[in-house]
mmCIF file of C-alpha atoms in Angstrom:
data_model
loop_
_atom_site.group_PDB
_atom_site.id
_atom_site.type_symbol
_atom_site.label_atom_id
_atom_site.label_comp_id
_atom_site.label_asym_id
_atom_site.label_seq_id
_atom_site.Cartn_x
_atom_site.Cartn_y
_atom_site.Cartn_z
ATOM 1 C CA MET U 201 187.997 156.223 56.261
ATOM 2 C CA ASN U 202 188.210 152.393 56.389
ATOM 3 C CA THR U 203 185.694 150.414 53.829
ATOM 4 C CA ILE U 204 184.001 147.166 54.619
ATOM 5 C CA ASP U 205 182.454 145.428 51.754
ATOM 6 C CA VAL U 206 178.896 143.575 52.017
ATOM 7 C CA ARG U 207 180.247 139.911 51.862
ATOM 8 C CA SER U 208 182.374 140.714 54.833
ATOM 9 C CA ALA U 209 179.725 142.864 56.739
ATOM 10 C CA ARG U 210 177.240 140.124 55.954
ATOM 11 C CA ARG U 211 179.263 137.142 57.557
ATOM 12 C CA LEU U 212 180.423 139.354 60.197
ATOM 13 C CA ALA U 213 177.336 139.808 61.506
ATOM 14 C CA LEU U 214 176.290 136.269 61.038
ATOM 15 C CA ALA U 215 179.789 135.185 62.551
ATOM 16 C CA ARG U 216 178.880 137.610 65.946
ATOM 17 C CA ALA U 217 175.404 136.629 66.115
ATOM 18 C CA GLY U 218 176.522 132.775 66.596
ATOM 19 C CA LEU U 219 175.453 131.791 63.322
ATOM 20 C CA LEU U 220 178.765 130.783 62.151
ATOM 21 C CA LYS U 221 181.040 127.616 63.436
ATOM 22 C CA PRO U 222 182.375 128.115 67.042
ATOM 23 C CA GLU U 223 185.603 129.143 65.728
ATOM 24 C CA TRP U 224 184.495 132.278 63.955
ATOM 25 C CA SER U 225 181.550 133.404 66.442
ATOM 26 C CA GLY U 226 183.434 132.059 69.944
ATOM 27 C CA LEU U 227 180.094 131.057 70.957
ATOM 28 C CA PRO U 228 178.657 127.400 71.634
ATOM 29 C CA ALA U 229 177.255 125.409 68.841
ATOM 30 C CA ARG U 230 176.048 122.593 71.539
ATOM 31 C CA ALA U 231 174.779 122.002 75.226
ATOM 32 C CA ARG U 232 172.326 119.164 75.905
ATOM 33 C CA GLY U 233 169.726 119.394 78.085
ATOM 34 C CA ARG U 234 168.914 121.599 80.983
ATOM 35 C CA GLY U 235 171.870 121.700 83.517
ATOM 36 C CA LYS U 236 174.724 124.214 84.215
ATOM 37 C CA ARG U 237 176.554 123.905 80.804
ATOM 38 C CA ALA U 238 173.110 124.544 78.583
ATOM 39 C CA ARG U 239 172.131 127.509 80.856
ATOM 40 C CA ALA U 240 175.715 128.798 80.318
ATOM 41 C CA ALA U 241 175.452 128.811 76.709
ATOM 42 C CA CYS U 242 172.061 130.114 76.776
ATOM 43 C CA HIS U 243 173.798 133.422 78.935
ATOM 44 C CA ALA U 244 176.614 133.567 76.652
ATOM 45 C CA VAL U 245 174.416 134.410 73.404
ATOM 46 C CA LEU U 246 172.357 136.553 75.513
ATOM 47 C CA ASP U 247 175.477 138.647 76.593
ATOM 48 C CA ARG U 248 176.902 138.758 73.107
ATOM 49 C CA PHE U 249 173.734 140.449 72.055
ATOM 50 C CA GLY U 250 173.182 142.242 75.323
ATOM 51 C CA TYR U 251 169.376 141.168 75.242
ATOM 52 C CA LEU U 252 167.069 138.812 74.092
ATOM 53 C CA GLN U 253 164.061 140.192 73.045
ATOM 54 C CA LEU U 254 160.629 138.827 74.597
ATOM 55 C CA ASP U 255 157.882 138.496 72.461
ATOM 56 C CA THR U 256 153.958 136.356 72.965
ATOM 57 C CA VAL U 257 153.527 134.423 70.336
ATOM 58 C CA SER U 258 153.680 130.551 70.504
ATOM 59 C CA ILE U 259 152.053 129.524 67.353
ATOM 60 C CA ALA U 260 154.858 127.766 65.998
ATOM 61 C CA GLY U 261 155.543 126.268 68.798
ATOM 62 C CA ALA U 262 158.185 128.679 70.880
ATOM 63 C CA ARG U 263 158.283 132.233 71.820
ATOM 64 C CA SER U 264 160.889 134.253 69.740
ATOM 65 C CA HIS U 265 163.300 134.278 72.955
ATOM 66 C CA ALA U 266 163.675 130.365 72.908
ATOM 67 C CA ILE U 267 163.830 130.478 68.972
ATOM 68 C CA VAL U 268 166.621 132.597 68.846
ATOM 69 C CA LEU U 269 168.607 130.269 71.401
ATOM 70 C CA LEU U 270 167.302 126.942 69.332
ATOM 71 C CA SER U 271 168.758 128.360 66.200
ATOM 72 C CA ARG U 272 172.451 128.520 67.705
ATOM 73 C CA ILE U 273 172.317 125.777 70.346
ATOM 74 C CA GLU U 274 171.419 122.118 69.608
ATOM 75 C CA GLY U 275 170.641 119.991 71.870
ATOM 76 C CA LEU U 276 168.970 121.957 74.739
ATOM 77 C CA ASP U 277 165.879 121.095 76.243
ATOM 78 C CA PRO U 278 163.200 122.877 74.818
ATOM 79 C CA ASP U 279 161.665 123.966 77.966
ATOM 80 C CA LEU U 280 165.202 125.827 79.207
ATOM 81 C CA PRO U 281 164.818 129.101 77.174
ATOM 82 C CA GLU U 282 161.582 130.059 78.608
ATOM 83 C CA ARG U 283 163.556 129.342 82.220
ATOM 84 C CA LEU U 284 165.902 131.394 82.293
ATOM 85 C CA LEU U 285 164.753 134.290 84.564
ATOM 86 C CA VAL U 286 164.884 132.753 87.496
ATOM 87 C CA PRO U 287 165.964 133.518 91.041
ATOM 88 C CA GLY U 288 170.076 133.650 90.997
ATOM 89 C CA ALA U 289 170.272 133.677 87.485
ATOM 90 C CA PRO U 290 172.806 136.419 85.798
ATOM 91 C CA VAL U 291 169.552 137.677 83.715
ATOM 92 C CA PHE U 292 166.902 140.563 84.866
ATOM 93 C CA GLU U 293 163.958 142.169 82.755
ATOM 94 C CA TYR U 294 163.972 145.464 81.561
ATOM 95 C CA TRP U 295 163.181 147.821 78.622
ATOM 96 C CA GLY U 296 166.127 147.517 76.223
ATOM 97 C CA HIS U 297 166.111 146.716 72.615
ATOM 98 C CA GLU U 298 162.194 146.220 73.596
ATOM 99 C CA ALA U 299 160.913 144.250 76.832
ATOM 100 C CA SER U 300 163.858 141.921 76.800
ATOM 101 C CA TRP U 301 165.979 140.035 79.386
ATOM 102 C CA LEU U 302 169.424 141.568 79.917
ATOM 103 C CA PRO U 303 172.812 140.169 81.418
ATOM 104 C CA LEU U 304 172.669 141.246 85.096
ATOM 105 C CA ASP U 305 175.690 143.479 84.802
ATOM 106 C CA LEU U 306 173.666 145.757 82.681
ATOM 107 C CA TYR U 307 171.326 146.791 85.271
ATOM 108 C CA PRO U 308 173.822 149.911 86.551
ATOM 109 C CA ASP U 309 173.560 151.128 83.108
ATOM 110 C CA PHE U 310 169.779 151.357 82.826
ATOM 111 C CA GLY U 311 169.496 153.668 85.630
ATOM 112 C CA TRP U 312 169.226 156.685 83.520
ATOM 113 C CA ARG U 313 166.236 154.879 81.899
ATOM 114 C CA ARG U 314 164.847 154.071 85.033
ATOM 115 C CA GLN U 315 164.807 157.580 86.388
ATOM 116 C CA ALA U 316 163.405 158.818 83.051
ATOM 117 C CA PHE U 317 160.757 156.158 83.508
ATOM 118 C CA ARG U 318 159.504 158.005 86.328
ATOM 119 C CA LYS U 319 157.091 159.286 84.145
ATOM 120 C CA HIS U 320 155.612 156.144 82.191
ATOM 121 C CA PRO U 321 156.409 156.727 78.533
ATOM 122 C CA TRP U 322 152.902 155.564 77.534
ATOM 123 C CA TRP U 323 150.746 156.478 80.461
ATOM 124 C CA GLY U 324 152.266 159.396 82.163
ATOM 125 C CA ASP U 325 152.553 159.688 85.745
ATOM 126 C CA ILE U 326 150.390 157.065 86.401
ATOM 127 C CA VAL U 327 151.713 156.092 90.050
ATOM 128 C CA GLY U 328 151.277 159.825 90.934
ATOM 129 C CA LYS U 329 147.778 159.930 89.546
ATOM 130 C CA HIS U 330 146.987 156.860 91.720
ATOM 131 C CA PRO U 331 148.894 156.677 94.497
ATOM 132 C CA ASP U 332 147.029 154.709 96.811
ATOM 133 C CA VAL U 333 146.802 151.815 93.962
ATOM 134 C CA ALA U 334 150.888 152.287 94.138
ATOM 135 C CA ARG U 335 150.891 152.102 97.917
ATOM 136 C CA LYS U 336 148.592 149.240 98.455
ATOM 137 C CA LEU U 337 150.667 147.072 95.397
ATOM 138 C CA LEU U 338 154.039 147.792 97.253
ATOM 139 C CA LYS U 339 153.021 146.971 100.596
ATOM 140 C CA ARG U 340 151.267 143.805 99.663
ATOM 141 C CA ILE U 341 154.228 142.626 97.998
ATOM 142 C CA ARG U 342 156.478 143.514 100.947
ATOM 143 C CA ASP U 343 154.266 141.573 103.299
ATOM 144 C CA ASP U 344 153.030 138.964 101.035
ATOM 145 C CA GLY U 345 156.237 138.230 98.834
ATOM 146 C CA PRO U 346 155.883 138.040 94.617
ATOM 147 C CA ILE U 347 153.089 138.878 93.007
ATOM 148 C CA ARG U 348 152.242 137.719 89.475
ATOM 149 C CA SER U 349 150.151 139.818 86.463
ATOM 150 C CA ALA U 350 147.707 137.563 86.691
ATOM 151 C CA ASP U 351 147.084 137.664 90.074
ATOM 152 C CA MET U 352 146.491 141.401 91.131
ATOM 153 C CA GLU U 353 143.087 142.669 91.896
ATOM 154 C CA GLY U 354 140.696 144.496 88.958
ATOM 155 C CA PRO U 355 137.899 144.172 86.208
ATOM 156 C CA GLY U 356 139.028 142.089 83.912
ATOM 157 C CA SER U 357 140.658 143.464 80.561
ATOM 158 C CA ARG U 358 141.076 142.337 77.222
ATOM 159 C CA GLY U 359 144.482 143.312 75.553
ATOM 160 C CA TRP U 360 147.535 145.449 76.304
ATOM 161 C CA TRP U 361 146.084 148.713 76.324
ATOM 162 C CA ASP U 362 143.108 147.966 78.017
ATOM 163 C CA LEU U 363 145.625 146.494 81.122
ATOM 164 C CA LYS U 364 143.883 146.756 84.535
ATOM 165 C CA LEU U 365 145.180 149.704 86.493
ATOM 166 C CA THR U 366 146.679 147.652 89.267
ATOM 167 C CA LYS U 367 149.017 146.319 86.375
ATOM 168 C CA LYS U 368 149.983 149.540 84.870
ATOM 169 C CA VAL U 369 150.393 150.501 87.873
ATOM 170 C CA ALA U 370 152.772 147.581 88.666
ATOM 171 C CA THR U 371 154.192 147.957 84.795
ATOM 172 C CA ALA U 372 155.309 151.701 85.501
ATOM 173 C CA LEU U 373 156.865 150.411 88.980
ATOM 174 C CA TRP U 374 158.971 148.089 87.410
ATOM 175 C CA SER U 375 160.333 150.610 84.599
ATOM 176 C CA SER U 376 161.162 153.446 87.362
ATOM 177 C CA GLY U 377 163.184 150.412 89.042
ATOM 178 C CA GLU U 378 161.188 150.113 92.128
ATOM 179 C CA LEU U 379 160.020 146.167 91.391
ATOM 180 C CA ALA U 380 161.513 143.901 89.387
ATOM 181 C CA ILE U 381 160.601 141.364 87.469
ATOM 182 C CA ARG U 382 161.862 138.058 89.490
ATOM 183 C CA GLU U 383 160.817 135.286 87.189
ATOM 184 C CA ARG U 384 158.668 133.954 84.713
ATOM 185 C CA ARG U 385 156.413 130.986 84.848
ATOM 186 C CA ASN U 386 154.140 129.731 81.897
ATOM 187 C CA PHE U 387 155.615 133.339 80.379
ATOM 188 C CA GLN U 388 153.678 135.017 83.144
ATOM 189 C CA ARG U 389 155.739 138.061 85.446
ATOM 190 C CA SER U 390 156.232 137.897 88.832
ATOM 191 C CA TYR U 391 156.597 141.302 90.421
ATOM 192 C CA ASP U 392 158.793 141.796 93.451
ATOM 193 C CA LEU U 393 160.589 144.447 95.231
ATOM 194 C CA ALA U 394 163.653 145.641 93.348
ATOM 195 C CA GLU U 395 166.052 144.830 96.410
ATOM 196 C CA ARG U 396 164.874 141.486 96.794
ATOM 197 C CA VAL U 397 165.818 140.741 93.230
ATOM 198 C CA ILE U 398 168.557 142.853 92.389
ATOM 199 C CA PRO U 399 172.038 142.069 94.081
ATOM 200 C CA GLN U 400 172.647 145.568 96.047
ATOM 201 C CA ALA U 401 175.791 145.457 94.507
ATOM 202 C CA LEU U 402 174.533 146.352 91.382
ATOM 203 C CA ARG U 403 172.115 148.659 92.835
ATOM 204 C CA GLU U 404 173.706 150.936 94.582
ATOM 205 C CA PRO U 405 176.451 152.387 91.854
ATOM 206 C CA LYS U 406 175.081 155.216 90.143
ATOM 207 C CA VAL U 407 177.043 154.960 86.725
ATOM 208 C CA ARG U 408 177.032 158.261 84.618
ATOM 209 C CA TYR U 409 175.004 158.631 81.290
ATOM 210 C CA GLU U 410 177.974 158.894 79.590
ATOM 211 C CA HIS U 411 179.487 156.073 80.743
ATOM 212 C CA ALA U 412 176.402 154.032 80.354
ATOM 213 C CA LEU U 413 175.975 155.018 76.717
ATOM 214 C CA GLU U 414 179.779 153.874 76.063
ATOM 215 C CA LYS U 415 178.995 150.480 77.094
ATOM 216 C CA LEU U 416 175.435 150.057 75.652
ATOM 217 C CA LEU U 417 177.255 151.159 71.770
ATOM 218 C CA LEU U 418 180.096 149.015 72.650
ATOM 219 C CA LYS U 419 177.585 146.357 73.288
ATOM 220 C CA GLY U 420 175.342 147.215 70.183
ATOM 221 C CA LEU U 421 178.708 146.797 68.396
ATOM 222 C CA ASP U 422 179.328 143.098 69.869
ATOM 223 C CA GLY U 423 176.272 141.709 68.583
ATOM 224 C CA HIS U 424 176.306 143.683 65.439
ATOM 225 C CA GLY U 425 180.251 143.450 64.454
ATOM 226 C CA TRP U 426 179.442 146.538 61.884
ATOM 227 C CA ALA U 427 176.570 148.776 62.098
ATOM 228 C CA THR U 428 175.395 152.315 61.503
ATOM 229 C CA THR U 429 174.606 155.234 64.331
ATOM 230 C CA GLY U 430 171.258 154.628 63.719
ATOM 231 C CA THR U 431 171.253 151.036 64.215
ATOM 232 C CA LEU U 432 173.248 151.501 67.583
ATOM 233 C CA SER U 433 170.716 153.900 68.574
ATOM 234 C CA ARG U 434 167.707 151.505 67.712
ATOM 235 C CA THR U 435 169.361 148.291 69.097
ATOM 236 C CA TRP U 436 168.782 150.486 72.722
ATOM 237 C CA ARG U 437 165.322 152.578 71.656
ATOM 238 C CA LEU U 438 167.805 155.832 72.087
ATOM 239 C CA THR U 439 165.059 158.330 70.434
ATOM 240 C CA GLY U 440 165.961 161.404 71.170
ATOM 241 C CA HIS U 441 169.863 160.841 72.288
ATOM 242 C CA GLN U 442 171.451 161.485 68.477
ATOM 243 C CA ALA U 443 173.904 164.351 70.337
ATOM 244 C CA ALA U 444 174.944 162.275 73.301
ATOM 245 C CA ILE U 445 175.471 159.137 71.223
ATOM 246 C CA GLY U 446 177.650 160.568 68.546
ATOM 247 C CA ALA U 447 179.919 162.355 71.435
ATOM 248 C CA ALA U 448 180.259 158.592 73.128
ATOM 249 C CA LEU U 449 181.029 157.759 69.939
ATOM 250 C CA GLU U 450 183.869 159.975 69.144
ATOM 251 C CA ARG U 451 185.354 159.093 73.106
ATOM 252 C CA LEU U 452 185.008 155.710 71.920
ATOM 253 C CA GLU U 453 186.816 156.450 68.592
ATOM 254 C CA ARG U 454 189.522 158.594 70.489
ATOM 255 C CA ARG U 455 190.405 155.635 72.698
ATOM 256 C CA GLY U 456 190.666 153.257 69.991
ATOM 257 C CA ASP U 457 187.770 150.848 71.153
ATOM 258 C CA VAL U 458 185.804 151.920 67.777
ATOM 259 C CA THR U 459 186.915 152.859 64.025
ATOM 260 C CA ARG U 460 185.056 154.659 61.443
ATOM 261 C CA ALA U 461 184.150 152.015 58.567
ATOM 262 C CA ALA U 462 182.000 152.606 55.751
ATOM 263 C CA LEU U 463 180.079 150.021 53.953
ATOM 264 C CA ARG U 464 180.919 149.938 50.256
ATOM 265 C CA THR U 465 178.237 148.175 48.220
ATOM 266 C CA ASP U 466 178.581 146.451 44.863
ATOM 267 C CA ASP U 467 177.276 149.648 42.872
ATOM 268 C CA GLY U 468 180.049 152.023 45.293
ATOM 269 C CA LYS U 469 177.155 153.476 47.504
ATOM 270 C CA ARG U 470 178.578 153.872 50.833
ATOM 271 C CA THR U 471 177.007 153.969 54.010
ATOM 272 C CA ALA U 472 178.781 155.618 56.907
ATOM 273 C CA GLY U 473 179.536 153.046 60.420
ATOM 274 C CA TRP U 474 181.191 151.739 62.664
ATOM 275 C CA ILE U 475 183.108 148.579 64.317
ATOM 276 C CA ARG U 476 185.396 147.469 66.644
ATOM 277 C CA PRO U 477 189.306 147.220 65.196
ATOM 278 C CA SER U 478 189.546 143.390 66.356
ATOM 279 C CA ASP U 479 186.476 143.046 64.244
ATOM 280 C CA LEU U 480 187.469 144.863 61.264
ATOM 281 C CA GLU U 481 190.408 142.058 61.115
ATOM 282 C CA LEU U 482 188.230 139.425 61.987
ATOM 283 C CA ALA U 483 186.180 140.715 58.449
ATOM 284 C CA GLU U 484 188.842 140.394 56.590
ATOM 285 C CA ARG U 485 189.619 136.890 57.252
ATOM 286 C CA LEU U 486 185.586 135.711 56.974
ATOM 287 C CA ARG U 487 185.535 137.536 53.385
ATOM 288 C CA VAL U 488 187.187 134.695 52.288
ATOM 289 C CA ILE U 489 186.450 131.614 54.134
ATOM 290 C CA ARG U 490 183.340 129.387 53.516
ATOM 291 C CA PRO U 491 181.110 129.877 55.965
ATOM 292 C CA ARG U 492 179.240 126.959 57.134
ATOM 293 C CA ALA U 493 177.361 123.982 54.638
ATOM 294 C CA ASP U 494 173.984 125.058 53.594
ATOM 295 C CA THR U 495 172.511 122.685 55.879
ATOM 296 C CA GLY U 496 169.560 125.409 56.785
ATOM 297 C CA VAL U 497 168.729 126.598 60.273
ATOM 298 C CA LEU U 498 165.024 128.364 61.098
ATOM 299 C CA LEU U 499 165.548 131.982 62.424
ATOM 300 C CA SER U 500 162.734 133.961 64.671
ATOM 301 C CA PRO U 501 161.223 136.670 62.720
ATOM 302 C CA PHE U 502 162.576 138.823 65.853
ATOM 303 C CA ASP U 503 165.725 137.568 65.601
ATOM 304 C CA PRO U 504 168.884 139.947 66.063
ATOM 305 C CA VAL U 505 170.131 139.204 62.708
ATOM 306 C CA LEU U 506 166.608 140.013 61.599
ATOM 307 C CA TRP U 507 164.941 142.841 63.375
ATOM 308 C CA GLU U 508 166.011 146.106 61.240
ATOM 309 C CA ARG U 509 164.383 145.712 57.745
ATOM 310 C CA LYS U 510 166.870 147.882 55.510
ATOM 311 C CA ARG U 511 170.201 145.808 57.125
ATOM 312 C CA VAL U 512 168.905 142.721 56.103
ATOM 313 C CA GLN U 513 167.706 144.333 52.958
ATOM 314 C CA ASP U 514 171.054 145.292 52.469
ATOM 315 C CA PHE U 515 172.999 142.416 54.140
ATOM 316 C CA PHE U 516 170.709 139.606 52.440
ATOM 317 C CA ALA U 517 168.520 141.364 49.437
ATOM 318 C CA PHE U 518 165.629 139.627 52.026
ATOM 319 C CA ASP U 519 162.408 141.598 52.661
ATOM 320 C CA GLN U 520 161.717 140.972 56.166
ATOM 321 C CA VAL U 521 158.276 141.665 56.682
ATOM 322 C CA LEU U 522 156.129 140.553 59.531
ATOM 323 C CA GLU U 523 152.446 140.175 58.699
ATOM 324 C CA ILE U 524 150.940 139.172 62.267
ATOM 325 C CA PHE U 525 148.812 142.737 62.101
ATOM 326 C CA LYS U 526 147.643 142.130 58.541
ATOM 327 C CA PRO U 527 144.316 140.417 58.059
ATOM 328 C CA GLU U 528 144.724 137.206 56.647
ATOM 329 C CA GLY U 529 143.982 138.241 52.825
ATOM 330 C CA GLN U 530 146.111 140.713 52.798
ATOM 331 C CA ARG U 531 149.010 138.371 53.611
ATOM 332 C CA LYS U 532 151.716 137.503 50.965
ATOM 333 C CA TYR U 533 153.868 135.287 53.313
ATOM 334 C CA GLY U 534 151.759 134.212 56.640
ATOM 335 C CA TYR U 535 151.461 134.889 60.118
ATOM 336 C CA TYR U 536 154.706 134.503 61.382
ATOM 337 C CA CYS U 537 156.719 133.605 59.134
ATOM 338 C CA LEU U 538 160.727 131.899 60.108
ATOM 339 C CA PRO U 539 163.086 133.099 57.674
ATOM 340 C CA VAL U 540 165.397 129.939 56.330
ATOM 341 C CA LEU U 541 169.350 130.704 56.809
ATOM 342 C CA ALA U 542 171.403 128.678 55.014
ATOM 343 C CA GLY U 543 174.859 129.200 54.879
ATOM 344 C CA GLU U 544 175.182 133.133 54.645
ATOM 345 C CA ARG U 545 171.820 133.571 52.250
ATOM 346 C CA LEU U 546 168.068 133.609 53.243
ATOM 347 C CA VAL U 547 166.445 131.608 50.882
ATOM 348 C CA ALA U 548 163.035 130.931 52.327
ATOM 349 C CA ARG U 549 160.431 131.573 54.893
ATOM 350 C CA VAL U 550 157.930 129.576 56.219
ATOM 351 C CA ASP U 551 154.720 129.687 58.738
ATOM 352 C CA LEU U 552 154.144 127.202 60.893
ATOM 353 C CA LYS U 553 151.455 125.896 63.621
ATOM 354 C CA ALA U 554 152.338 123.765 66.223
ATOM 355 C CA HIS U 555 149.818 121.319 67.970
ATOM 356 C CA ARG U 556 150.959 120.645 70.662
ATOM 357 C CA LYS U 557 148.669 117.795 72.074
ATOM 358 C CA GLU U 558 149.048 115.708 69.007
ATOM 359 C CA GLY U 559 153.053 116.283 69.018
ATOM 360 C CA ARG U 560 153.171 117.763 65.430
ATOM 361 C CA LEU U 561 153.931 120.204 63.686
ATOM 362 C CA ARG U 562 152.395 121.766 60.598
ATOM 363 C CA VAL U 563 153.505 123.499 57.620
ATOM 364 C CA LEU U 564 151.149 126.439 56.415
ATOM 365 C CA SER U 565 153.214 127.911 53.955
ATOM 366 C CA ARG U 566 156.612 127.827 52.396
ATOM 367 C CA ARG U 567 158.137 130.371 50.026
ATOM 368 C CA PHE U 568 161.046 130.541 48.244
ATOM 369 C CA GLU U 569 163.269 133.422 47.242
ATOM 370 C CA GLY U 570 164.371 133.998 44.005
ATOM 371 C CA ASN U 571 161.957 132.342 41.627
ATOM 372 C CA GLY U 572 159.244 134.318 40.604
ATOM 373 C CA ASP U 573 155.825 133.080 43.036
ATOM 374 C CA GLY U 574 158.519 131.687 45.075
ATOM 375 C CA ARG U 575 156.570 127.927 44.930
ATOM 376 C CA ARG U 576 159.484 126.869 43.580
ATOM 377 C CA PRO U 577 163.288 126.889 44.697
ATOM 378 C CA ALA U 578 165.772 128.890 42.867
ATOM 379 C CA ARG U 579 168.277 126.204 43.744
ATOM 380 C CA THR U 580 167.706 122.491 44.439
ATOM 381 C CA ALA U 581 169.849 123.040 47.431
ATOM 382 C CA ASP U 582 167.297 125.763 48.866
ATOM 383 C CA ALA U 583 164.690 123.192 49.043
ATOM 384 C CA GLU U 584 167.251 120.590 50.870
ATOM 385 C CA ALA U 585 167.967 123.447 53.176
ATOM 386 C CA THR U 586 164.359 124.076 53.926
ATOM 387 C CA ARG U 587 163.720 120.495 54.554
ATOM 388 C CA VAL U 588 166.506 120.290 57.328
ATOM 389 C CA ALA U 589 165.863 123.473 58.540
ATOM 390 C CA LEU U 590 162.236 122.376 59.040
ATOM 391 C CA GLU U 591 163.373 118.878 60.353
ATOM 392 C CA ARG U 592 165.892 120.566 63.044
ATOM 393 C CA TYR U 593 163.620 122.909 64.407
ATOM 394 C CA ALA U 594 160.756 120.367 64.688
ATOM 395 C CA ALA U 595 163.018 117.468 66.344
ATOM 396 C CA ALA U 596 164.835 120.555 68.687
ATOM 397 C CA LEU U 597 160.726 121.225 70.026
ATOM 398 C CA GLY U 598 160.111 117.059 70.199
ATOM 399 C CA LEU U 599 157.703 117.034 67.845
ATOM 400 C CA GLU U 600 156.732 115.394 64.620
ATOM 401 C CA LEU U 601 156.847 117.501 61.165
ATOM 402 C CA ASP U 602 153.672 116.667 59.116
ATOM 403 C CA PRO U 603 154.578 115.455 55.675
ATOM 404 C CA SER U 604 154.007 118.071 52.977
#
């Protein structure tokens, strides 16, 4: 079996994620404004991972999907990442890693999931239990056009688990493929009939489950570089598909599309995983280069490089925790912390709050890695990288950074 050391795997992950120089990542690092070239740059990043995870939290001045793009592409209009899903864009919204924007050409490859979700994974056969609600909703959309989730009829509700019945039915119809998300405005979904959103050429193909699985596994490796079978499974939420995943990887291996590679740690421990042959060669070249100057960039806590906690620990010796759901007094770092990437190291995390009306970005806390209580950086360069990362992020949002 091939082996890959942690440094090579880490640098490969950063390259595939678009966090190294363009000559190593193959992704754009700069695109100004919100025109065609800027949109193309955003689509290139989305296509590399195969998904852009959506999240509602905007306390730091931007939602996660925007932070992911702003951390990679300098010069973007800060509003553009919120407007990627528009009619005619090569993007659709569906269940990928989580609720995500995905490249439109992956639509046929989720036919098996739309079939499985005819019974919603949370609410069961809610459409079958409330056929009149479903029929009236579909008729209203067919006759009157797209409808925003905020405009659906029903009594008021509080939070995801107390949704209006009509919203639940709409979500179920979207999950099963009868409806599609036409666009988002102010992060509000607009539902429409799938045939008016997804091109017919993408709705008609019936892709075999086995072939779809192979494509998704390869797409997962596109974004990760090296990955365990478990990481690839969790990338697409393939719980319960272990046998099929194993068979698909073996077919890909026989064709030469992937090869086995064990991650080798400094203490000699080995973890089985997979890599594309071309990325195994790239990892060897990356092992001897200097990845990038330690200028510093903020990452979303849901960044594709960060969402799997054990992988982050193995690659960066960094404990990636999310404390949104903890009571304030129990938080160690803060409500919505953005890690600071400096070169190939995660050196700090900052908790931010944007005050849009005042045009300011406030740093609620900053904690450095590798030095006791985290109040002081282990290296002077870490403080400088954090300062640069904060200034770059504030500038990207068009906000003034409060002195602290």
